[in-house]
Amino acid sequence: MARKRLGEMLLEARLINEDGLRAALSEQKRWGGPLGRFFVDLGLVSEEVLVQTLSRQLTLPIVDVTSINIHPSVLALVPAQFCHTTGVLPFSQPMKFLDVAMIDATNQSTIDALQVMTKLNVRPHLCGPRALEKAIG
């Protein structure tokens, strides 16, 4: 069965209306990037609601990186520039795994690059764009 689109899920939950969806799609077409970001930027949904909806859509866990202490050894596994350009932040490294907060947890090329870079099995977690930017900064 095909995964529901984010806009459809937000419409069904009555979190946005058709006009809001059209506006976000228009902005995405104009500027590029993930659709969810435009829902938040246009004030249609909060970042928290967006992340919760994406979590249900993708069946991935959520992490709030602004409320956890990340050990420096975990941060050292991934270059800061890579974190900035790809929207990722490693936050835990249990055994042979690397738990990573991501804005776009569906970006397989970023996950693959992290696995090659760290030689660890990467487990993506969802995080809102503003929360991640604040944590990286």
GROMACS .gro file of N, CA, C and O in nm:
model
  548
    1MET      N    1   0.084  -0.119   0.000
    1MET     CA    2   0.000   0.000   0.000
    1MET      C    3   0.088   0.125   0.000
    1MET      O    4   0.186   0.133   0.074
    2ALA      N    5   0.052   0.222  -0.082
    2ALA     CA    6   0.131   0.344  -0.092
    2ALA      C    7   0.115   0.429   0.033
    2ALA      O    8   0.009   0.434   0.094
    3ARG      N    9   0.222   0.495   0.069
    3ARG     CA   10   0.222   0.584   0.186
    3ARG      C   11   0.145   0.711   0.152
    3ARG      O   12   0.159   0.766   0.043
    4LYS      N   13   0.062   0.758   0.245
    4LYS     CA   14  -0.012   0.881   0.224
    4LYS      C   15   0.084   0.998   0.219
    4LYS      O   16   0.184   1.001   0.290
    5ARG      N   17   0.050   1.097   0.140
    5ARG     CA   18   0.130   1.218   0.130
    5ARG      C   19   0.103   1.306   0.251
    5ARG      O   20  -0.005   1.304   0.310
    6LEU      N   21   0.202   1.386   0.286
    6LEU     CA   22   0.193   1.472   0.402
    6LEU      C   23   0.073   1.566   0.392
    6LEU      O   24  -0.004   1.582   0.488
    7GLY      N   25   0.055   1.630   0.278
    7GLY     CA   26  -0.058   1.721   0.261
    7GLY      C   27  -0.191   1.653   0.282
    7GLY      O   28  -0.282   1.707   0.344
    8GLU      N   29  -0.204   1.531   0.230
    8GLU     CA   30  -0.328   1.454   0.248
    8GLU      C   31  -0.353   1.426   0.396
    8GLU      O   32  -0.467   1.437   0.444
    9MET      N   33  -0.248   1.389   0.468
    9MET     CA   34  -0.262   1.358   0.610
    9MET      C   35  -0.306   1.481   0.688
    9MET      O   36  -0.391   1.473   0.776
   10LEU      N   37  -0.246   1.596   0.657
   10LEU     CA   38  -0.282   1.720   0.727
   10LEU      C   39  -0.425   1.763   0.693
   10LEU      O   40  -0.497   1.814   0.779
   11LEU      N   41  -0.466   1.741   0.567
   11LEU     CA   42  -0.604   1.772   0.527
   11LEU      C   43  -0.703   1.682   0.602
   11LEU      O   44  -0.804   1.730   0.654
   12GLU      N   45  -0.676   1.551   0.603
   12GLU     CA   46  -0.765   1.456   0.670
   12GLU      C   47  -0.780   1.487   0.819
   12GLU      O   48  -0.887   1.469   0.876
   13ALA      N   49  -0.669   1.530   0.880
   13ALA     CA   50  -0.674   1.564   1.023
   13ALA      C   51  -0.733   1.703   1.047
   13ALA      O   52  -0.742   1.747   1.161
   14ARG      N   53  -0.770   1.771   0.939
   14ARG     CA   54  -0.827   1.907   0.944
   14ARG      C   55  -0.732   2.007   1.010
   14ARG      O   56  -0.774   2.100   1.077
   15LEU      N   57  -0.603   1.985   0.987
   15LEU     CA   58  -0.501   2.076   1.039
   15LEU      C   59  -0.472   2.188   0.940
   15LEU      O   60  -0.423   2.294   0.978
   16ILE      N   61  -0.500   2.161   0.813
   16ILE     CA   62  -0.489   2.262   0.708
   16ILE      C   63  -0.613   2.252   0.620
   16ILE      O   64  -0.686   2.153   0.627
   17ASN      N   65  -0.634   2.353   0.535
   17ASN     CA   66  -0.742   2.345   0.437
   17ASN      C   67  -0.681   2.342   0.297
   17ASN      O   68  -0.559   2.351   0.281
   18GLU      N   69  -0.767   2.329   0.197
   18GLU     CA   70  -0.721   2.320   0.058
   18GLU      C   71  -0.639   2.443   0.017
   18GLU      O   72  -0.539   2.431  -0.053
   19ASP      N   73  -0.682   2.561   0.062
   19ASP     CA   74  -0.609   2.684   0.028
   19ASP      C   75  -0.467   2.681   0.086
   19ASP      O   76  -0.371   2.722   0.020
   20GLY      N   77  -0.457   2.634   0.209
   20GLY     CA   78  -0.326   2.624   0.273
   20GLY      C   79  -0.236   2.526   0.200
   20GLY      O   80  -0.116   2.552   0.179
   21LEU      N   81  -0.292   2.413   0.159
   21LEU     CA   82  -0.214   2.314   0.084
   21LEU      C   83  -0.166   2.374  -0.048
   21LEU      O   84  -0.049   2.360  -0.084
   22ARG      N   85  -0.255   2.442  -0.118
   22ARG     CA   86  -0.215   2.504  -0.247
   22ARG      C   87  -0.104   2.608  -0.225
   22ARG      O   88  -0.009   2.615  -0.303
   23ALA      N   89  -0.117   2.687  -0.120
   23ALA     CA   90  -0.016   2.790  -0.092
   23ALA      C   91   0.120   2.725  -0.064
   23ALA      O   92   0.223   2.770  -0.115
   24ALA      N   93   0.121   2.621   0.018
   24ALA     CA   94   0.247   2.553   0.051
   24ALA      C   95   0.307   2.487  -0.073
   24ALA      O   96   0.429   2.495  -0.095
   25LEU      N   97   0.224   2.423  -0.154
   25LEU     CA   98   0.274   2.360  -0.277
   25LEU      C   99   0.330   2.465  -0.373
   25LEU      O  100   0.432   2.441  -0.439
   26SER      N  101   0.267   2.580  -0.379
   26SER     CA  102   0.316   2.689  -0.465
   26SER      C  103   0.453   2.737  -0.418
   26SER      O  104   0.544   2.758  -0.500
   27GLU      N  105   0.467   2.756  -0.288
   27GLU     CA  106   0.596   2.800  -0.233
   27GLU      C  107   0.704   2.694  -0.254
   27GLU      O  108   0.819   2.725  -0.286
   28GLN      N  109   0.667   2.567  -0.239
   28GLN     CA  110   0.764   2.460  -0.261
   28GLN      C  111   0.810   2.459  -0.406
   28GLN      O  112   0.929   2.445  -0.434
   29LYS      N  113   0.716   2.477  -0.497
   29LYS     CA  114   0.751   2.479  -0.640
   29LYS      C  115   0.842   2.598  -0.670
   29LYS      O  116   0.937   2.587  -0.747
   30ARG      N  117   0.814   2.710  -0.605
   30ARG     CA  118   0.891   2.833  -0.628
   30ARG      C  119   1.032   2.823  -0.573
   30ARG      O  120   1.129   2.863  -0.638
   31TRP      N  121   1.046   2.773  -0.451
   31TRP     CA  122   1.175   2.777  -0.381
   31TRP      C  123   1.244   2.641  -0.371
   31TRP      O  124   1.363   2.635  -0.344
   32GLY      N  125   1.169   2.532  -0.385
   32GLY     CA  126   1.225   2.399  -0.368
   32GLY      C  127   1.239   2.365  -0.220
   32GLY      O  128   1.226   2.451  -0.134
   33GLY      N  129   1.264   2.240  -0.192
   33GLY     CA  130   1.281   2.196  -0.054
   33GLY      C  131   1.162   2.115  -0.006
   33GLY      O  132   1.064   2.095  -0.079
   34PRO      N  133   1.170   2.066   0.118
   34PRO     CA  134   1.063   1.981   0.171
   34PRO      C  135   0.934   2.060   0.195
   34PRO      O  136   0.937   2.172   0.247
   35LEU      N  137   0.822   2.000   0.158
   35LEU     CA  138   0.692   2.065   0.170
   35LEU      C  139   0.660   2.102   0.315
   35LEU      O  140   0.605   2.209   0.341
   36GLY      N  141   0.694   2.016   0.407
   36GLY     CA  142   0.664   2.041   0.547
   36GLY      C  143   0.717   2.174   0.597
   36GLY      O  144   0.654   2.242   0.678
   37ARG      N  145   0.833   2.211   0.549
   37ARG     CA  146   0.894   2.338   0.591
   37ARG      C  147   0.804   2.456   0.555
   37ARG      O  148   0.792   2.551   0.631
   38PHE      N  149   0.735   2.448   0.441
   38PHE     CA  150   0.649   2.557   0.398
   38PHE      C  151   0.520   2.563   0.481
   38PHE      O  152   0.467   2.671   0.504
   39PHE      N  153   0.471   2.448   0.525
   39PHE     CA  154   0.355   2.449   0.615
   39PHE      C  155   0.388   2.526   0.743
   39PHE      O  156   0.308   2.604   0.792
   40VAL      N  157   0.509   2.505   0.794
   40VAL     CA  158   0.551   2.574   0.916
   40VAL      C  159   0.580   2.721   0.886
   40VAL      O  160   0.532   2.810   0.957
   41ASP      N  161   0.655   2.749   0.781
   41ASP     CA  162   0.691   2.887   0.747
   41ASP      C  163   0.569   2.975   0.719
   41ASP      O  164   0.569   3.094   0.751
   42LEU      N  165   0.465   2.916   0.661
   42LEU     CA  166   0.343   2.991   0.632
   42LEU      C  167   0.251   3.000   0.753
   42LEU      O  168   0.144   3.061   0.745
   43GLY      N  169   0.291   2.937   0.863
   43GLY     CA  170   0.211   2.942   0.985
   43GLY      C  171   0.086   2.855   0.980
   43GLY      O  172  -0.007   2.876   1.056
   44LEU      N  173   0.086   2.756   0.891
   44LEU     CA  174  -0.031   2.668   0.878
   44LEU      C  175  -0.036   2.563   0.987
   44LEU      O  176  -0.145   2.523   1.030
   45VAL      N  177   0.079   2.513   1.028
   45VAL     CA  178   0.089   2.417   1.139
   45VAL      C  179   0.215   2.450   1.218
   45VAL      O  180   0.309   2.511   1.167
   46SER      N  181   0.217   2.406   1.342
   46SER     CA  182   0.338   2.425   1.423
   46SER      C  183   0.441   2.320   1.384
   46SER      O  184   0.407   2.216   1.326
   47GLU      N  185   0.564   2.347   1.418
   47GLU     CA  186   0.670   2.250   1.389
   47GLU      C  187   0.643   2.118   1.461
   47GLU      O  188   0.665   2.011   1.406
   48GLU      N  189   0.592   2.126   1.583
   48GLU     CA  190   0.563   2.005   1.661
   48GLU      C  191   0.457   1.919   1.591
   48GLU      O  192   0.472   1.797   1.580
   49VAL      N  193   0.351   1.981   1.542
   49VAL     CA  194   0.245   1.907   1.471
   49VAL      C  195   0.301   1.846   1.343
   49VAL      O  196   0.271   1.731   1.310
   50LEU      N  197   0.383   1.921   1.273
   50LEU     CA  198   0.443   1.870   1.150
   50LEU      C  199   0.527   1.746   1.178
   50LEU      O  200   0.513   1.643   1.111
   51VAL      N  201   0.612   1.752   1.279
   51VAL     CA  202   0.700   1.639   1.311
   51VAL      C  203   0.617   1.518   1.356
   51VAL      O  204   0.646   1.405   1.316
   52GLN      N  205   0.512   1.540   1.434
   52GLN     CA  206   0.427   1.429   1.477
   52GLN      C  207   0.358   1.363   1.358
   52GLN      O  208   0.348   1.240   1.350
   53THR      N  209   0.312   1.443   1.263
   53THR     CA  210   0.246   1.390   1.144
   53THR      C  211   0.345   1.313   1.058
   53THR      O  212   0.314   1.203   1.010
   54LEU      N  213   0.464   1.367   1.040
   54LEU     CA  214   0.568   1.296   0.964
   54LEU      C  215   0.606   1.165   1.032
   54LEU      O  216   0.631   1.065   0.965
   55SER      N  217   0.611   1.166   1.164
   55SER     CA  218   0.644   1.045   1.239
   55SER      C  219   0.542   0.935   1.210
   55SER      O  220   0.579   0.819   1.190
   56ARG      N  221   0.415   0.971   1.208
   56ARG     CA  222   0.311   0.873   1.176
   56ARG      C  223   0.323   0.828   1.031
   56ARG      O  224   0.309   0.710   1.001
   57GLN      N  225   0.349   0.922   0.941
   57GLN     CA  226   0.359   0.889   0.799
   57GLN      C  227   0.475   0.794   0.771
   57GLN      O  228   0.461   0.699   0.696
   58LEU      N  229   0.589   0.821   0.832
   58LEU     CA  230   0.711   0.746   0.802
   58LEU      C  231   0.739   0.634   0.902
   58LEU      O  232   0.835   0.559   0.883
   59THR      N  233   0.660   0.628   1.008
   59THR     CA  234   0.682   0.535   1.119
   59THR      C  235   0.826   0.542   1.171
   59THR      O  236   0.895   0.441   1.182
   60LEU      N  237   0.867   0.664   1.200
   60LEU     CA  238   0.999   0.689   1.257
   60LEU      C  239   0.984   0.760   1.391
   60LEU      O  240   0.890   0.838   1.410
   61PRO      N  241   1.079   0.737   1.482
   61PRO     CA  242   1.072   0.805   1.611
   61PRO      C  243   1.109   0.952   1.600
   61PRO      O  244   1.175   0.995   1.505
   62ILE      N  245   1.066   1.028   1.700
   62ILE     CA  246   1.093   1.171   1.709
   62ILE      C  247   1.196   1.195   1.818
   62ILE      O  248   1.195   1.126   1.920
   63VAL      N  249   1.283   1.292   1.796
   63VAL     CA  250   1.377   1.331   1.901
   63VAL      C  251   1.378   1.484   1.911
   63VAL      O  252   1.370   1.553   1.810
   64ASP      N  253   1.383   1.533   2.033
   64ASP     CA  254   1.397   1.677   2.057
   64ASP      C  255   1.542   1.702   2.099
   64ASP      O  256   1.577   1.688   2.216
   65VAL      N  257   1.624   1.739   2.002
   65VAL     CA  258   1.767   1.755   2.030
   65VAL      C  259   1.797   1.878   2.115
   65VAL      O  260   1.908   1.891   2.166
   66THR      N  261   1.699   1.965   2.132
   66THR     CA  262   1.723   2.083   2.215
   66THR      C  263   1.715   2.050   2.364
   66THR      O  264   1.757   2.130   2.447
   67SER      N  265   1.662   1.931   2.397
   67SER     CA  266   1.644   1.897   2.538
   67SER      C  267   1.736   1.784   2.586
   67SER      O  268   1.718   1.734   2.696
   68ILE      N  269   1.832   1.744   2.504
   68ILE     CA  270   1.924   1.637   2.546
   68ILE      C  271   2.069   1.686   2.541
   68ILE      O  272   2.102   1.774   2.461
   69ASN      N  273   2.150   1.626   2.626
   69ASN     CA  274   2.294   1.653   2.623
   69ASN      C  275   2.358   1.552   2.530
   69ASN      O  276   2.340   1.431   2.548
   70ILE      N  277   2.432   1.602   2.434
   70ILE     CA  278   2.499   1.514   2.338
   70ILE      C  279   2.646   1.509   2.374
   70ILE      O  280   2.712   1.613   2.385
   71HIS      N  281   2.698   1.388   2.392
   71HIS     CA  282   2.838   1.371   2.429
   71HIS      C  283   2.928   1.419   2.315
   71HIS      O  284   2.902   1.390   2.198
   72PRO      N  285   3.035   1.493   2.349
   72PRO     CA  286   3.125   1.544   2.244
   72PRO      C  287   3.182   1.436   2.153
   72PRO      O  288   3.206   1.461   2.034
   73SER      N  289   3.201   1.315   2.205
   73SER     CA  290   3.255   1.207   2.120
   73SER      C  291   3.157   1.168   2.009
   73SER      O  292   3.198   1.127   1.901
   74VAL      N  293   3.028   1.183   2.036
   74VAL     CA  294   2.927   1.154   1.934
   74VAL      C  295   2.926   1.265   1.829
   74VAL      O  296   2.921   1.238   1.709
   75LEU      N  297   2.935   1.388   1.875
   75LEU     CA  298   2.940   1.501   1.781
   75LEU      C  299   3.064   1.494   1.691
   75LEU      O  300   3.059   1.533   1.574
   76ALA      N  301   3.173   1.443   1.745
   76ALA     CA  302   3.298   1.436   1.669
   76ALA      C  303   3.292   1.333   1.556
   76ALA      O  304   3.378   1.335   1.467
   77LEU      N  305   3.193   1.247   1.556
   77LEU     CA  306   3.183   1.144   1.453
   77LEU      C  307   3.145   1.201   1.316
   77LEU      O  308   3.174   1.141   1.212
   78VAL      N  309   3.079   1.317   1.316
   78VAL     CA  310   3.031   1.376   1.191
   78VAL      C  311   3.079   1.521   1.183
   78VAL      O  312   3.057   1.597   1.277
   79PRO      N  313   3.146   1.558   1.075
   79PRO     CA  314   3.194   1.696   1.062
   79PRO      C  315   3.080   1.798   1.071
   79PRO      O  316   2.970   1.776   1.018
   80ALA      N  317   3.105   1.909   1.137
   80ALA     CA  318   3.004   2.013   1.156
   80ALA      C  319   2.950   2.063   1.022
   80ALA      O  320   2.829   2.086   1.008
   81GLN      N  321   3.037   2.078   0.923
   81GLN     CA  322   2.991   2.127   0.791
   81GLN      C  323   2.891   2.031   0.729
   81GLN      O  324   2.792   2.074   0.669
   82PHE      N  325   2.913   1.900   0.745
   82PHE     CA  326   2.819   1.801   0.693
   82PHE      C  327   2.683   1.816   0.762
   82PHE      O  328   2.578   1.809   0.698
   83CYS      N  329   2.685   1.838   0.893
   83CYS     CA  330   2.561   1.857   0.969
   83CYS      C  331   2.484   1.978   0.918
   83CYS      O  332   2.363   1.972   0.898
   84HIS      N  333   2.555   2.088   0.895
   84HIS     CA  334   2.492   2.212   0.847
   84HIS      C  335   2.431   2.193   0.708
   84HIS      O  336   2.319   2.236   0.684
   85THR      N  337   2.505   2.132   0.618
   85THR     CA  338   2.459   2.124   0.480
   85THR      C  339   2.351   2.017   0.459
   85THR      O  340   2.271   2.030   0.367
   86THR      N  341   2.347   1.915   0.543
   86THR     CA  342   2.251   1.807   0.522
   86THR      C  343   2.135   1.808   0.621
   86THR      O  344   2.039   1.733   0.603
   87GLY      N  345   2.143   1.890   0.724
   87GLY     CA  346   2.035   1.894   0.822
   87GLY      C  347   2.029   1.771   0.909
   87GLY      O  348   1.921   1.715   0.931
   88VAL      N  349   2.145   1.727   0.957
   88VAL     CA  350   2.152   1.611   1.046
   88VAL      C  351   2.231   1.648   1.172
   88VAL      O  352   2.311   1.742   1.172
   89LEU      N  353   2.207   1.571   1.278
   89LEU     CA  354   2.282   1.589   1.401
   89LEU      C  355   2.289   1.456   1.475
   89LEU      O  356   2.186   1.403   1.515
   90PRO      N  357   2.409   1.400   1.490
   90PRO     CA  358   2.420   1.276   1.568
   90PRO      C  359   2.396   1.307   1.715
   90PRO      O  360   2.442   1.411   1.765
   91PHE      N  361   2.322   1.220   1.784
   91PHE     CA  362   2.296   1.248   1.924
   91PHE      C  363   2.323   1.131   2.017
   91PHE      O  364   2.329   1.147   2.138
   92SER      N  365   2.345   1.012   1.962
   92SER     CA  366   2.372   0.896   2.046
   92SER      C  367   2.444   0.790   1.964
   92SER      O  368   2.420   0.777   1.844
   93GLN      N  369   2.530   0.713   2.031
   93GLN     CA  370   2.603   0.609   1.961
   93GLN      C  371   2.608   0.482   2.048
   93GLN      O  372   2.710   0.448   2.105
   94PRO      N  373   2.493   0.412   2.056
   94PRO     CA  374   2.493   0.286   2.130
   94PRO      C  375   2.553   0.173   2.046
   94PRO      O  376   2.505   0.147   1.936
   95MET      N  377   2.655   0.112   2.096
   95MET     CA  378   2.724   0.001   2.029
   95MET      C  379   2.757   0.034   1.884
   95MET      O  380   2.827   0.129   1.858
   96LYS      N  381   2.706  -0.043   1.789
   96LYS     CA  382   2.739  -0.025   1.647
   96LYS      C  383   2.636   0.060   1.573
   96LYS      O  384   2.622   0.051   1.451
   97PHE      N  385   2.563   0.142   1.648
   97PHE     CA  386   2.460   0.226   1.588
   97PHE      C  387   2.493   0.373   1.609
   97PHE      O  388   2.560   0.409   1.704
   98LEU      N  389   2.441   0.454   1.519
   98LEU     CA  390   2.449   0.598   1.533
   98LEU      C  391   2.308   0.652   1.517
   98LEU      O  392   2.246   0.639   1.412
   99ASP      N  393   2.256   0.709   1.625
   99ASP     CA  394   2.124   0.770   1.622
   99ASP      C  395   2.141   0.915   1.576
   99ASP      O  396   2.221   0.990   1.633
  100VAL      N  397   2.065   0.951   1.472
  100VAL     CA  398   2.083   1.080   1.409
  100VAL      C  399   1.948   1.151   1.396
  100VAL      O  400   1.850   1.092   1.350
  101ALA      N  401   1.944   1.276   1.440
  101ALA     CA  402   1.827   1.361   1.417
  101ALA      C  403   1.838   1.417   1.276
  101ALA      O  404   1.945   1.462   1.234
  102MET      N  405   1.727   1.411   1.203
  102MET     CA  406   1.727   1.456   1.064
  102MET      C  407   1.602   1.537   1.034
  102MET      O  408   1.494   1.504   1.083
  103ILE      N  409   1.618   1.638   0.953
  103ILE     CA  410   1.502   1.712   0.904
  103ILE      C  411   1.431   1.627   0.800
  103ILE      O  412   1.310   1.614   0.800
  104ASP      N  413   1.508   1.565   0.710
  104ASP     CA  414   1.453   1.479   0.605
  104ASP      C  415   1.505   1.338   0.625
  104ASP      O  416   1.608   1.300   0.570
  105ALA      N  417   1.432   1.260   0.705
  105ALA     CA  418   1.476   1.125   0.737
  105ALA      C  419   1.453   1.027   0.623
  105ALA      O  420   1.484   0.909   0.636
  106THR      N  421   1.402   1.075   0.510
  106THR     CA  422   1.386   0.989   0.393
  106THR      C  423   1.503   1.002   0.296
  106THR      O  424   1.506   0.934   0.195
  107ASN      N  425   1.599   1.088   0.327
  107ASN     CA  426   1.712   1.112   0.238
  107ASN      C  427   1.813   0.999   0.252
  107ASN      O  428   1.903   1.003   0.334
  108GLN      N  429   1.796   0.898   0.167
  108GLN     CA  430   1.880   0.779   0.176
  108GLN      C  431   2.026   0.808   0.143
  108GLN      O  432   2.115   0.746   0.200
  109SER      N  433   2.053   0.903   0.056
  109SER     CA  434   2.193   0.933   0.023
  109SER      C  435   2.266   0.992   0.144
  109SER      O  436   2.384   0.962   0.165
  110THR      N  437   2.197   1.072   0.224
  110THR     CA  438   2.259   1.125   0.346
  110THR      C  439   2.283   1.013   0.446
  110THR      O  440   2.390   1.006   0.509
  111ILE      N  441   2.187   0.924   0.461
  111ILE     CA  442   2.203   0.809   0.553
  111ILE      C  443   2.319   0.722   0.507
  111ILE      O  444   2.403   0.682   0.588
  112ASP      N  445   2.327   0.695   0.377
  112ASP     CA  446   2.437   0.615   0.322
  112ASP      C  447   2.572   0.683   0.347
  112ASP      O  448   2.669   0.618   0.385
  113ALA      N  449   2.578   0.814   0.325
  113ALA     CA  450   2.703   0.888   0.347
  113ALA      C  451   2.745   0.880   0.494
  113ALA      O  452   2.863   0.863   0.524
  114LEU      N  453   2.649   0.892   0.585
  114LEU     CA  454   2.679   0.880   0.728
  114LEU      C  455   2.733   0.742   0.763
  114LEU      O  456   2.826   0.728   0.842
  115GLN      N  457   2.674   0.639   0.704
  115GLN     CA  458   2.719   0.501   0.730
  115GLN      C  459   2.862   0.480   0.680
  115GLN      O  460   2.944   0.419   0.750
  116VAL      N  461   2.892   0.533   0.563
  116VAL     CA  462   3.028   0.521   0.510
  116VAL      C  463   3.126   0.601   0.596
  116VAL      O  464   3.234   0.553   0.632
  117MET      N  465   3.086   0.722   0.632
  117MET     CA  466   3.170   0.812   0.709
  117MET      C  467   3.203   0.757   0.848
  117MET      O  468   3.316   0.767   0.895
  118THR      N  469   3.103   0.700   0.914
  118THR     CA  470   3.119   0.658   1.054
  118THR      C  471   3.141   0.508   1.072
  118THR      O  472   3.180   0.465   1.180
  119LYS      N  473   3.113   0.431   0.967
  119LYS     CA  474   3.119   0.285   0.974
  119LYS      C  475   3.026   0.231   1.083
  119LYS      O  476   3.055   0.131   1.150
  120LEU      N  477   2.913   0.298   1.100
  120LEU     CA  478   2.810   0.259   1.196
  120LEU      C  479   2.676   0.245   1.125
  120LEU      O  480   2.656   0.302   1.017
  121ASN      N  481   2.586   0.169   1.185
  121ASN     CA  482   2.451   0.157   1.132
  121ASN      C  483   2.371   0.279   1.177
  121ASN      O  484   2.354   0.301   1.297
  122VAL      N  485   2.322   0.355   1.083
  122VAL     CA  486   2.254   0.481   1.113
  122VAL      C  487   2.105   0.455   1.135
  122VAL      O  488   2.039   0.389   1.055
  123ARG      N  489   2.055   0.510   1.246
  123ARG     CA  490   1.912   0.502   1.277
  123ARG      C  491   1.856   0.645   1.276
  123ARG      O  492   1.883   0.723   1.368
  124PRO      N  493   1.780   0.679   1.171
  124PRO     CA  494   1.727   0.815   1.161
  124PRO      C  495   1.612   0.840   1.258
  124PRO      O  496   1.531   0.751   1.285
  125HIS      N  497   1.607   0.961   1.311
  125HIS     CA  498   1.500   1.009   1.396
  125HIS      C  499   1.455   1.143   1.339
  125HIS      O  500   1.537   1.220   1.287
  126LEU      N  501   1.329   1.172   1.351
  126LEU     CA  502   1.276   1.299   1.300
  126LEU      C  503   1.297   1.411   1.399
  126LEU      O  504   1.290   1.391   1.520
  127CYS      N  505   1.323   1.528   1.344
  127CYS     CA  506   1.342   1.648   1.424
  127CYS      C  507   1.294   1.766   1.341
  127CYS      O  508   1.313   1.767   1.219
  128GLY      N  509   1.233   1.862   1.406
  128GLY     CA  510   1.187   1.981   1.334
  128GLY      C  511   1.303   2.065   1.286
  128GLY      O  512   1.409   2.068   1.349
  129PRO      N  513   1.287   2.134   1.173
  129PRO     CA  514   1.396   2.213   1.117
  129PRO      C  515   1.447   2.322   1.211
  129PRO      O  516   1.568   2.341   1.223
  130ARG      N  517   1.357   2.393   1.275
  130ARG     CA  518   1.403   2.500   1.364
  130ARG      C  519   1.474   2.444   1.486
  130ARG      O  520   1.576   2.501   1.531
  131ALA      N  521   1.423   2.336   1.543
  131ALA     CA  522   1.488   2.274   1.659
  131ALA      C  523   1.627   2.224   1.621
  131ALA      O  524   1.723   2.242   1.698
  132LEU      N  525   1.639   2.165   1.504
  132LEU     CA  526   1.769   2.113   1.461
  132LEU      C  527   1.867   2.227   1.435
  132LEU      O  528   1.983   2.219   1.476
  133GLU      N  529   1.821   2.331   1.369
  133GLU     CA  530   1.908   2.446   1.342
  133GLU      C  531   1.956   2.508   1.474
  133GLU      O  532   2.073   2.547   1.487
  134LYS      N  533   1.867   2.517   1.571
  134LYS     CA  534   1.905   2.572   1.703
  134LYS      C  535   2.008   2.483   1.770
  134LYS      O  536   2.108   2.533   1.824
  135ALA      N  537   1.990   2.352   1.764
  135ALA     CA  538   2.084   2.258   1.827
  135ALA      C  539   2.221   2.259   1.755
  135ALA      O  540   2.324   2.256   1.821
  136ILE      N  541   2.220   2.266   1.623
  136ILE     CA  542   2.346   2.269   1.548
  136ILE      C  543   2.420   2.399   1.577
  136ILE      O  544   2.541   2.400   1.594
  137GLY      N  545   2.345   2.510   1.583
  137GLY     CA  546   2.405   2.641   1.609
  137GLY      C  547   2.466   2.647   1.746
  137GLY      O  548   2.571   2.697   1.769
   0.00000   0.00000   0.00000
